[in-house]
Amino acid sequence: MKKILLAVAAASLISFFSWADDALLKTGHPDEYTVKKGDTLWDISGTFLNSPWLWPEIWHVNPHIENPHLIFPGDLIKLIYLDGQPRLTLERTLKMVPGERGVNTNGAIKLSPSIRVQNTEEAISTIPLDKIDAFLSRSRIVAQGELEAAPYMLAGQQQHVIVGAGDRAYARGEFDANYANYSLYRQGQVFKDPVTKEFLGVYAQGIGTVAISKVDNDIATLDVLRTYEEVRPGDKLLPSEDRSVDSIFFPSAPDVDIEAQIIAVEGGVSQVGKYNTVIINRGEREGLQIGNVMAIYKKGEVVTDRVKGGKIALPDERAGLLMVFRTFEKMSFALVLEADRALAVHDKVRNP
């Protein structure tokens, strides 16, 4: 799977800032930071900025650095000022083979400009990829009735009930001759909007991938290519999605005002914390895009007014931040990146 990388749009380099420096920059921020293996761009930007998702707005591209939009372990991030505005810039420190021209005795050299080619797979990711892997390339949201009409698993060879990667298996249904590979899914939660009760979609949990060997009438012989869980009779088959995992991320606020709710959390629990994957009840139809950052709010408590009497609702309180990483028509998957207090299903989500 490709790394999700924070890319900096060239247009953002000329953005005008109306915020004061003390509001943009975090109190006690360093003047420079050396990137380490295991870092994410979100964490690094959080060492400099009060709002980490504003990183692209103050990134200053060094034209002498190859791949200046990608950041690698060992790179030096510096805070500088250009025309009175704060900018973050990159100096590249490369490890080179001892004995190469210009290498010092400990095998390290600081190059500016840099002409050394680096493997982009070594670049640090925007967010922890292991937290969202299954939701990027496996599980998805499907329309009502889509799974019910799909082909289904029968059994493995010798009537084995449970099959795994490398096994031969059989399925029944109508198969599209245009697709050689199918993905296996197990039906999960059915989602309706908590306010309007509109049907939003069905969660299809990714189980594995199979290749069609042959089809006799409505019985397909399959080779199981990979599995994430044990494949069982009744698991559904859908043509494998022809989509690539997004490798470029533009953290940004939504283009329009969006009011949403958290309607589910990974694992089916109700409590939400940092790095939990959540599902929200807004998607492409409402204008949400991959990379959109949104604030999470706890509903204000209802208290008794002991002076004037009666009940009064206190204002909602901002309690966290999430980033959308996959969108569907009416719903989206998002990763909680900040949680100042315990979050929960039904918490509100708004523009940051």
mmCIF file of C-alpha atoms in Angstrom:
data_model
loop_
_atom_site.group_PDB
_atom_site.id
_atom_site.type_symbol
_atom_site.label_atom_id
_atom_site.label_comp_id
_atom_site.label_asym_id
_atom_site.label_seq_id
_atom_site.Cartn_x
_atom_site.Cartn_y
_atom_site.Cartn_z
ATOM 1 C CA MET A 1 0.000 0.000 0.000
ATOM 2 C CA LYS A 2 1.293 3.398 -0.880
ATOM 3 C CA LYS A 3 2.270 5.754 1.876
ATOM 4 C CA ILE A 4 -0.119 8.567 2.541
ATOM 5 C CA LEU A 5 2.083 11.643 2.260
ATOM 6 C CA LEU A 6 1.449 15.285 3.063
ATOM 7 C CA ALA A 7 1.829 17.238 -0.172
ATOM 8 C CA VAL A 8 2.112 21.000 -0.272
ATOM 9 C CA ALA A 9 0.192 22.791 -2.991
ATOM 10 C CA ALA A 10 2.202 25.492 -4.731
ATOM 11 C CA ALA A 11 -0.712 27.876 -4.414
ATOM 12 C CA SER A 12 -0.521 27.677 -0.633
ATOM 13 C CA LEU A 13 2.934 29.250 -0.695
ATOM 14 C CA ILE A 14 1.453 32.641 -1.494
ATOM 15 C CA SER A 15 -1.374 32.429 1.037
ATOM 16 C CA PHE A 16 -1.865 35.581 3.048
ATOM 17 C CA PHE A 17 -2.059 35.188 6.829
ATOM 18 C CA SER A 18 -4.457 37.215 8.901
ATOM 19 C CA TRP A 19 -3.579 35.344 12.081
ATOM 20 C CA ALA A 20 -1.077 36.775 14.508
ATOM 21 C CA ASP A 21 2.116 34.774 14.890
ATOM 22 C CA ASP A 22 1.352 33.999 18.523
ATOM 23 C CA ALA A 23 -1.994 32.455 17.487
ATOM 24 C CA LEU A 24 -0.485 30.404 14.672
ATOM 25 C CA LEU A 25 2.682 29.209 16.398
ATOM 26 C CA LYS A 26 2.593 26.982 19.447
ATOM 27 C CA THR A 27 3.912 28.400 22.708
ATOM 28 C CA GLY A 28 7.406 27.065 23.353
ATOM 29 C CA HIS A 29 7.834 25.872 19.774
ATOM 30 C CA PRO A 30 11.364 24.892 18.698
ATOM 31 C CA ASP A 31 13.290 26.772 16.035
ATOM 32 C CA GLU A 32 14.193 23.512 14.333
ATOM 33 C CA TYR A 33 13.390 19.797 14.481
ATOM 34 C CA THR A 34 15.235 16.741 13.148
ATOM 35 C CA VAL A 35 12.858 14.175 11.670
ATOM 36 C CA LYS A 36 13.061 10.688 13.208
ATOM 37 C CA LYS A 37 11.900 7.315 11.965
ATOM 38 C CA GLY A 38 8.354 6.702 13.182
ATOM 39 C CA ASP A 39 7.408 10.389 13.111
ATOM 40 C CA THR A 40 4.278 11.525 11.317
ATOM 41 C CA LEU A 41 3.828 14.909 9.711
ATOM 42 C CA TRP A 42 0.849 15.553 11.952
ATOM 43 C CA ASP A 43 2.965 15.114 15.093
ATOM 44 C CA ILE A 44 5.842 17.191 13.725
ATOM 45 C CA SER A 45 3.549 20.038 12.697
ATOM 46 C CA GLY A 46 2.039 19.891 16.178
ATOM 47 C CA THR A 47 5.419 20.793 17.666
ATOM 48 C CA PHE A 48 5.365 24.087 15.752
ATOM 49 C CA LEU A 49 1.687 24.982 15.247
ATOM 50 C CA ASN A 50 -1.417 25.280 17.378
ATOM 51 C CA SER A 51 -3.375 23.854 14.434
ATOM 52 C CA PRO A 52 -1.267 21.088 12.837
ATOM 53 C CA TRP A 53 -3.436 20.936 9.712
ATOM 54 C CA LEU A 54 -2.254 24.455 8.744
ATOM 55 C CA TRP A 55 1.179 22.980 7.936
ATOM 56 C CA PRO A 56 0.737 23.361 4.132
ATOM 57 C CA GLU A 57 -0.067 27.045 4.563
ATOM 58 C CA ILE A 58 3.377 27.943 5.885
ATOM 59 C CA TRP A 59 5.525 25.390 4.065
ATOM 60 C CA HIS A 60 8.317 27.055 2.084
ATOM 61 C CA VAL A 61 9.605 24.865 -0.731
ATOM 62 C CA ASN A 62 13.380 24.729 -1.087
ATOM 63 C CA PRO A 63 13.895 24.531 -4.880
ATOM 64 C CA HIS A 64 17.376 23.060 -4.408
ATOM 65 C CA ILE A 65 16.012 19.939 -2.689
ATOM 66 C CA GLU A 66 14.794 16.983 -4.719
ATOM 67 C CA ASN A 67 11.250 16.006 -3.653
ATOM 68 C CA PRO A 68 10.889 18.980 -1.254
ATOM 69 C CA HIS A 69 7.271 17.964 -0.573
ATOM 70 C CA LEU A 70 8.391 14.640 0.896
ATOM 71 C CA ILE A 71 10.057 14.496 4.300
ATOM 72 C CA PHE A 72 12.506 11.783 5.328
ATOM 73 C CA PRO A 73 14.095 10.713 8.629
ATOM 74 C CA GLY A 74 17.179 12.849 9.193
ATOM 75 C CA ASP A 75 15.738 15.929 7.488
ATOM 76 C CA LEU A 76 15.973 19.184 9.434
ATOM 77 C CA ILE A 77 12.804 21.319 9.666
ATOM 78 C CA LYS A 78 13.556 24.996 10.419
ATOM 79 C CA LEU A 79 11.255 27.858 11.345
ATOM 80 C CA ILE A 80 12.201 31.030 9.476
ATOM 81 C CA TYR A 81 10.530 34.357 8.665
ATOM 82 C CA LEU A 82 10.018 35.677 5.136
ATOM 83 C CA ASP A 83 8.570 39.172 4.743
ATOM 84 C CA GLY A 84 7.595 39.016 8.389
ATOM 85 C CA GLN A 85 5.590 35.808 7.991
ATOM 86 C CA PRO A 86 6.543 32.458 9.610
ATOM 87 C CA ARG A 87 7.614 29.722 7.212
ATOM 88 C CA LEU A 88 8.823 26.159 7.714
ATOM 89 C CA THR A 89 11.641 25.047 5.457
ATOM 90 C CA LEU A 90 13.607 21.864 4.858
ATOM 91 C CA GLU A 91 17.284 21.024 4.954
ATOM 92 C CA ARG A 92 18.100 17.512 3.821
ATOM 93 C CA THR A 93 20.636 15.372 5.665
ATOM 94 C CA LEU A 94 21.518 12.218 3.744
ATOM 95 C CA LYS A 95 23.321 9.041 4.694
ATOM 96 C CA MET A 96 25.771 8.105 1.973
ATOM 97 C CA VAL A 97 28.101 5.208 1.356
ATOM 98 C CA PRO A 98 31.549 5.711 3.031
ATOM 99 C CA GLY A 99 34.189 6.335 0.419
ATOM 100 C CA GLU A 100 31.921 8.437 -1.817
ATOM 101 C CA ARG A 101 33.247 11.836 -2.766
ATOM 102 C CA GLY A 102 32.571 14.442 -0.077
ATOM 103 C CA VAL A 103 31.675 11.994 2.688
ATOM 104 C CA ASN A 104 33.190 12.675 6.078
ATOM 105 C CA THR A 105 34.616 10.054 8.436
ATOM 106 C CA ASN A 106 31.325 9.096 10.116
ATOM 107 C CA GLY A 107 29.616 8.461 6.798
ATOM 108 C CA ALA A 108 27.166 11.377 6.984
ATOM 109 C CA ILE A 109 27.055 14.468 4.852
ATOM 110 C CA LYS A 110 24.787 17.508 4.791
ATOM 111 C CA LEU A 111 24.035 18.530 1.228
ATOM 112 C CA SER A 112 22.525 21.755 -0.020
ATOM 113 C CA PRO A 113 21.514 21.565 -2.772
ATOM 114 C CA SER A 114 20.665 17.860 -2.733
ATOM 115 C CA ILE A 115 20.880 15.719 -5.856
ATOM 116 C CA ARG A 116 20.773 12.292 -4.234
ATOM 117 C CA VAL A 117 17.800 10.134 -5.274
ATOM 118 C CA GLN A 118 15.777 8.731 -2.352
ATOM 119 C CA ASN A 119 13.143 6.034 -2.197
ATOM 120 C CA THR A 120 9.779 7.742 -1.681
ATOM 121 C CA GLU A 121 8.631 4.725 0.343
ATOM 122 C CA GLU A 122 11.019 5.898 3.084
ATOM 123 C CA ALA A 123 9.228 9.235 3.433
ATOM 124 C CA ILE A 124 7.268 9.711 6.638
ATOM 125 C CA SER A 125 3.491 9.494 6.454
ATOM 126 C CA THR A 126 0.954 12.160 7.323
ATOM 127 C CA ILE A 127 -0.858 10.002 9.880
ATOM 128 C CA PRO A 128 -0.281 6.493 11.339
ATOM 129 C CA LEU A 129 -1.098 4.252 8.396
ATOM 130 C CA ASP A 130 -1.456 1.087 10.465
ATOM 131 C CA LYS A 131 -4.519 2.630 12.120
ATOM 132 C CA ILE A 132 -6.470 2.964 8.875
ATOM 133 C CA ASP A 133 -5.061 0.267 6.570
ATOM 134 C CA ALA A 134 -8.173 -1.908 6.569
ATOM 135 C CA PHE A 135 -10.427 1.063 5.837
ATOM 136 C CA LEU A 136 -8.306 2.329 2.948
ATOM 137 C CA SER A 137 -8.108 -0.788 0.838
ATOM 138 C CA ARG A 138 -10.527 -3.378 2.243
ATOM 139 C CA SER A 139 -13.769 -2.395 3.922
ATOM 140 C CA ARG A 140 -16.292 -0.132 2.247
ATOM 141 C CA ILE A 141 -19.832 1.222 2.339
ATOM 142 C CA VAL A 142 -22.310 -0.338 -0.129
ATOM 143 C CA ALA A 143 -25.830 0.460 -1.264
ATOM 144 C CA GLN A 144 -28.969 -1.167 0.087
ATOM 145 C CA GLY A 145 -29.472 -4.645 -1.384
ATOM 146 C CA GLU A 146 -26.004 -4.788 -2.981
ATOM 147 C CA LEU A 147 -24.699 -7.546 -0.707
ATOM 148 C CA GLU A 148 -27.953 -9.495 -0.770
ATOM 149 C CA ALA A 149 -27.750 -9.762 -4.574
ATOM 150 C CA ALA A 150 -24.052 -10.651 -4.648
ATOM 151 C CA PRO A 151 -22.582 -14.161 -5.136
ATOM 152 C CA TYR A 152 -21.774 -15.992 -1.914
ATOM 153 C CA MET A 153 -19.258 -18.525 -0.639
ATOM 154 C CA LEU A 154 -20.311 -22.184 -0.538
ATOM 155 C CA ALA A 155 -17.375 -24.150 0.886
ATOM 156 C CA GLY A 156 -13.778 -25.159 0.423
ATOM 157 C CA GLN A 157 -12.434 -28.344 -1.090
ATOM 158 C CA GLN A 158 -13.465 -31.576 0.620
ATOM 159 C CA GLN A 159 -16.419 -29.664 2.102
ATOM 160 C CA HIS A 160 -14.224 -27.612 4.427
ATOM 161 C CA VAL A 161 -16.414 -25.001 6.071
ATOM 162 C CA ILE A 162 -13.626 -22.488 6.736
ATOM 163 C CA VAL A 163 -10.989 -21.668 4.126
ATOM 164 C CA GLY A 164 -7.887 -19.492 4.072
ATOM 165 C CA ALA A 165 -5.254 -18.087 1.732
ATOM 166 C CA GLY A 166 -3.928 -20.678 -0.733
ATOM 167 C CA ASP A 167 -7.055 -22.848 -0.559
ATOM 168 C CA ARG A 168 -9.389 -23.821 -3.418
ATOM 169 C CA ALA A 169 -13.001 -22.863 -2.746
ATOM 170 C CA TYR A 170 -16.413 -22.577 -4.396
ATOM 171 C CA ALA A 171 -19.033 -19.854 -4.643
ATOM 172 C CA ARG A 172 -22.475 -19.499 -6.178
ATOM 173 C CA GLY A 173 -24.181 -16.642 -7.979
ATOM 174 C CA GLU A 174 -23.985 -14.478 -11.081
ATOM 175 C CA PHE A 175 -20.375 -13.652 -11.960
ATOM 176 C CA ASP A 176 -19.251 -10.906 -14.317
ATOM 177 C CA ALA A 177 -16.889 -12.266 -16.960
ATOM 178 C CA ASN A 178 -15.135 -8.879 -17.052
ATOM 179 C CA TYR A 179 -13.685 -9.433 -13.575
ATOM 180 C CA ALA A 180 -11.072 -12.063 -12.753
ATOM 181 C CA ASN A 181 -10.686 -11.050 -9.098
ATOM 182 C CA TYR A 182 -13.376 -10.630 -6.491
ATOM 183 C CA SER A 183 -13.197 -9.265 -2.949
ATOM 184 C CA LEU A 184 -14.872 -11.055 -0.043
ATOM 185 C CA TYR A 185 -17.110 -9.158 2.350
ATOM 186 C CA ARG A 186 -19.147 -9.800 5.472
ATOM 187 C CA GLN A 187 -22.148 -7.600 6.153
ATOM 188 C CA GLY A 188 -21.849 -5.279 9.110
ATOM 189 C CA GLN A 189 -23.939 -2.460 10.481
ATOM 190 C CA VAL A 190 -26.745 -0.847 8.483
ATOM 191 C CA PHE A 191 -26.580 2.929 8.840
ATOM 192 C CA LYS A 192 -29.401 5.456 8.950
ATOM 193 C CA ASP A 193 -29.082 9.157 9.596
ATOM 194 C CA PRO A 194 -29.691 9.750 13.329
ATOM 195 C CA VAL A 195 -31.796 12.849 12.590
ATOM 196 C CA THR A 196 -33.580 12.306 9.258
ATOM 197 C CA LYS A 197 -33.611 8.484 9.409
ATOM 198 C CA GLU A 198 -32.467 8.404 5.759
ATOM 199 C CA PHE A 199 -30.729 5.187 4.703
ATOM 200 C CA LEU A 200 -27.007 5.959 4.349
ATOM 201 C CA GLY A 201 -25.358 2.636 3.532
ATOM 202 C CA VAL A 202 -24.256 -0.788 4.715
ATOM 203 C CA TYR A 203 -20.827 -1.457 6.194
ATOM 204 C CA ALA A 204 -19.106 -4.250 4.257
ATOM 205 C CA GLN A 205 -16.169 -5.688 6.196
ATOM 206 C CA GLY A 206 -13.309 -6.791 3.948
ATOM 207 C CA ILE A 207 -12.451 -10.479 4.466
ATOM 208 C CA GLY A 208 -10.118 -11.334 1.587
ATOM 209 C CA THR A 209 -9.555 -11.626 -2.164
ATOM 210 C CA VAL A 210 -10.144 -14.523 -4.575
ATOM 211 C CA ALA A 211 -9.427 -15.237 -8.241
ATOM 212 C CA ILE A 212 -11.982 -16.909 -10.486
ATOM 213 C CA SER A 213 -10.546 -20.135 -11.931
ATOM 214 C CA LYS A 214 -13.639 -21.243 -13.861
ATOM 215 C CA VAL A 215 -17.419 -20.908 -13.810
ATOM 216 C CA ASP A 216 -19.859 -23.781 -14.465
ATOM 217 C CA ASN A 217 -23.408 -22.454 -14.705
ATOM 218 C CA ASP A 218 -23.672 -20.452 -11.461
ATOM 219 C CA ILE A 219 -20.892 -22.274 -9.557
ATOM 220 C CA ALA A 220 -17.445 -20.651 -9.561
ATOM 221 C CA THR A 221 -14.197 -22.377 -8.654
ATOM 222 C CA LEU A 222 -11.976 -19.960 -6.762
ATOM 223 C CA ASP A 223 -8.362 -19.631 -5.686
ATOM 224 C CA VAL A 224 -8.156 -17.795 -2.375
ATOM 225 C CA LEU A 225 -5.389 -15.187 -2.803
ATOM 226 C CA ARG A 226 -5.371 -13.534 0.614
ATOM 227 C CA THR A 227 -7.474 -13.411 3.747
ATOM 228 C CA TYR A 228 -7.749 -10.996 6.664
ATOM 229 C CA GLU A 229 -10.104 -13.274 8.584
ATOM 230 C CA GLU A 230 -11.356 -16.832 8.137
ATOM 231 C CA VAL A 231 -13.606 -17.111 5.097
ATOM 232 C CA ARG A 232 -16.974 -18.681 5.889
ATOM 233 C CA PRO A 233 -19.975 -19.937 3.901
ATOM 234 C CA GLY A 234 -22.285 -17.042 3.143
ATOM 235 C CA ASP A 235 -19.554 -14.404 2.842
ATOM 236 C CA LYS A 236 -20.310 -12.220 -0.169
ATOM 237 C CA LEU A 237 -18.267 -11.577 -3.319
ATOM 238 C CA LEU A 238 -18.085 -8.220 -5.096
ATOM 239 C CA PRO A 239 -15.828 -7.284 -8.023
ATOM 240 C CA SER A 240 -12.552 -5.906 -6.666
ATOM 241 C CA GLU A 241 -12.567 -2.109 -6.666
ATOM 242 C CA ASP A 242 -10.545 -0.459 -9.386
ATOM 243 C CA ARG A 243 -9.176 2.278 -7.160
ATOM 244 C CA SER A 244 -5.756 3.274 -5.982
ATOM 245 C CA VAL A 245 -5.037 4.242 -2.406
ATOM 246 C CA ASP A 246 -4.578 7.991 -2.214
ATOM 247 C CA SER A 247 -0.899 8.819 -1.865
ATOM 248 C CA ILE A 248 -1.262 12.591 -1.636
ATOM 249 C CA PHE A 249 -3.068 14.311 1.197
ATOM 250 C CA PHE A 250 -4.070 17.974 1.354
ATOM 251 C CA PRO A 251 -5.120 18.758 4.948
ATOM 252 C CA SER A 252 -7.782 21.443 4.696
ATOM 253 C CA ALA A 253 -11.064 22.698 6.054
ATOM 254 C CA PRO A 254 -14.164 21.719 4.044
ATOM 255 C CA ASP A 255 -15.092 24.167 1.294
ATOM 256 C CA VAL A 256 -18.609 24.504 2.727
ATOM 257 C CA ASP A 257 -20.048 24.522 6.236
ATOM 258 C CA ILE A 258 -20.807 20.967 7.330
ATOM 259 C CA GLU A 259 -22.693 19.749 10.378
ATOM 260 C CA ALA A 260 -22.240 16.024 11.036
ATOM 261 C CA GLN A 261 -22.240 13.396 13.742
ATOM 262 C CA ILE A 262 -20.063 10.429 14.634
ATOM 263 C CA ILE A 263 -22.386 7.490 13.981
ATOM 264 C CA ALA A 264 -20.026 4.562 14.580
ATOM 265 C CA VAL A 265 -16.528 3.698 15.743
ATOM 266 C CA GLU A 266 -14.208 0.857 14.786
ATOM 267 C CA GLY A 267 -14.960 -2.306 16.732
ATOM 268 C CA GLY A 268 -18.585 -1.421 17.409
ATOM 269 C CA VAL A 269 -17.898 0.253 20.763
ATOM 270 C CA SER A 270 -19.388 3.580 21.811
ATOM 271 C CA GLN A 271 -16.357 5.337 23.304
ATOM 272 C CA VAL A 272 -13.893 7.108 20.987
ATOM 273 C CA GLY A 273 -10.243 8.046 21.562
ATOM 274 C CA LYS A 274 -7.161 9.203 19.706
ATOM 275 C CA TYR A 275 -6.375 7.171 16.562
ATOM 276 C CA ASN A 276 -9.799 5.523 16.500
ATOM 277 C CA THR A 277 -11.407 5.256 13.088
ATOM 278 C CA VAL A 278 -14.915 6.686 13.098
ATOM 279 C CA ILE A 279 -17.746 6.913 10.585
ATOM 280 C CA ILE A 280 -19.599 10.205 10.104
ATOM 281 C CA ASN A 281 -22.967 10.795 8.439
ATOM 282 C CA ARG A 282 -21.760 13.141 5.710
ATOM 283 C CA GLY A 283 -19.942 12.369 2.474
ATOM 284 C CA GLU A 284 -19.318 13.421 -1.113
ATOM 285 C CA ARG A 285 -22.922 14.567 -1.520
ATOM 286 C CA GLU A 286 -22.357 17.242 1.125
ATOM 287 C CA GLY A 287 -18.968 18.276 -0.295
ATOM 288 C CA LEU A 288 -16.611 16.374 2.010
ATOM 289 C CA GLN A 289 -13.227 15.541 0.493
ATOM 290 C CA ILE A 290 -10.289 13.344 1.441
ATOM 291 C CA GLY A 291 -7.991 15.318 3.742
ATOM 292 C CA ASN A 292 -10.714 17.513 5.223
ATOM 293 C CA VAL A 293 -10.073 18.271 8.888
ATOM 294 C CA MET A 294 -13.036 18.784 11.208
ATOM 295 C CA ALA A 295 -13.510 19.603 14.872
ATOM 296 C CA ILE A 296 -15.381 17.298 17.264
ATOM 297 C CA TYR A 297 -17.775 18.819 19.808
ATOM 298 C CA LYS A 298 -19.355 17.405 22.940
ATOM 299 C CA LYS A 299 -22.986 18.374 23.417
ATOM 300 C CA GLY A 300 -23.381 20.975 26.143
ATOM 301 C CA GLU A 301 -24.818 19.756 29.403
ATOM 302 C CA VAL A 302 -28.320 20.713 30.509
ATOM 303 C CA VAL A 303 -28.219 22.401 33.920
ATOM 304 C CA THR A 304 -30.704 23.959 36.288
ATOM 305 C CA ASP A 305 -30.762 27.758 36.508
ATOM 306 C CA ARG A 306 -31.014 28.244 40.262
ATOM 307 C CA VAL A 307 -31.595 31.993 39.910
ATOM 308 C CA LYS A 308 -34.250 32.314 37.205
ATOM 309 C CA GLY A 309 -35.356 28.698 37.356
ATOM 310 C CA GLY A 310 -35.828 26.156 34.611
ATOM 311 C CA LYS A 311 -33.348 24.166 32.553
ATOM 312 C CA ILE A 312 -30.761 25.630 30.218
ATOM 313 C CA ALA A 313 -28.391 23.969 27.726
ATOM 314 C CA LEU A 314 -24.760 24.989 27.985
ATOM 315 C CA PRO A 315 -22.755 25.640 24.783
ATOM 316 C CA ASP A 316 -21.196 22.684 22.984
ATOM 317 C CA GLU A 317 -17.523 22.185 23.875
ATOM 318 C CA ARG A 318 -14.775 21.475 21.361
ATOM 319 C CA ALA A 319 -13.119 18.207 22.372
ATOM 320 C CA GLY A 320 -11.078 16.864 19.454
ATOM 321 C CA LEU A 321 -10.084 16.877 15.808
ATOM 322 C CA LEU A 322 -10.446 14.325 13.010
ATOM 323 C CA MET A 323 -9.274 13.956 9.412
ATOM 324 C CA VAL A 324 -11.390 12.396 6.639
ATOM 325 C CA PHE A 325 -9.400 9.743 4.758
ATOM 326 C CA ARG A 326 -12.072 8.023 2.649
ATOM 327 C CA THR A 327 -15.404 9.283 1.356
ATOM 328 C CA PHE A 328 -18.582 7.672 0.042
ATOM 329 C CA GLU A 329 -21.764 9.277 -1.266
ATOM 330 C CA LYS A 330 -23.459 9.823 2.101
ATOM 331 C CA MET A 331 -20.807 8.779 4.661
ATOM 332 C CA SER A 332 -17.085 9.056 5.343
ATOM 333 C CA PHE A 333 -14.326 7.309 7.274
ATOM 334 C CA ALA A 334 -12.174 9.573 9.464
ATOM 335 C CA LEU A 335 -9.310 9.195 11.929
ATOM 336 C CA VAL A 336 -9.404 10.931 15.317
ATOM 337 C CA LEU A 337 -6.094 12.808 15.593
ATOM 338 C CA GLU A 338 -6.752 14.785 18.766
ATOM 339 C CA ALA A 339 -8.976 13.972 21.729
ATOM 340 C CA ASP A 340 -8.914 16.387 24.676
ATOM 341 C CA ARG A 341 -11.513 14.323 26.538
ATOM 342 C CA ALA A 342 -13.478 11.107 26.108
ATOM 343 C CA LEU A 343 -15.459 11.176 22.873
ATOM 344 C CA ALA A 344 -18.494 9.108 21.950
ATOM 345 C CA VAL A 345 -20.873 8.100 19.192
ATOM 346 C CA HIS A 346 -23.344 10.956 18.459
ATOM 347 C CA ASP A 347 -20.764 13.671 19.209
ATOM 348 C CA LYS A 348 -21.062 16.522 16.729
ATOM 349 C CA VAL A 349 -18.565 17.270 13.955
ATOM 350 C CA ARG A 350 -18.133 20.731 12.399
ATOM 351 C CA ASN A 351 -15.707 22.815 10.395
ATOM 352 C CA PRO A 352 -12.557 23.531 12.420
#
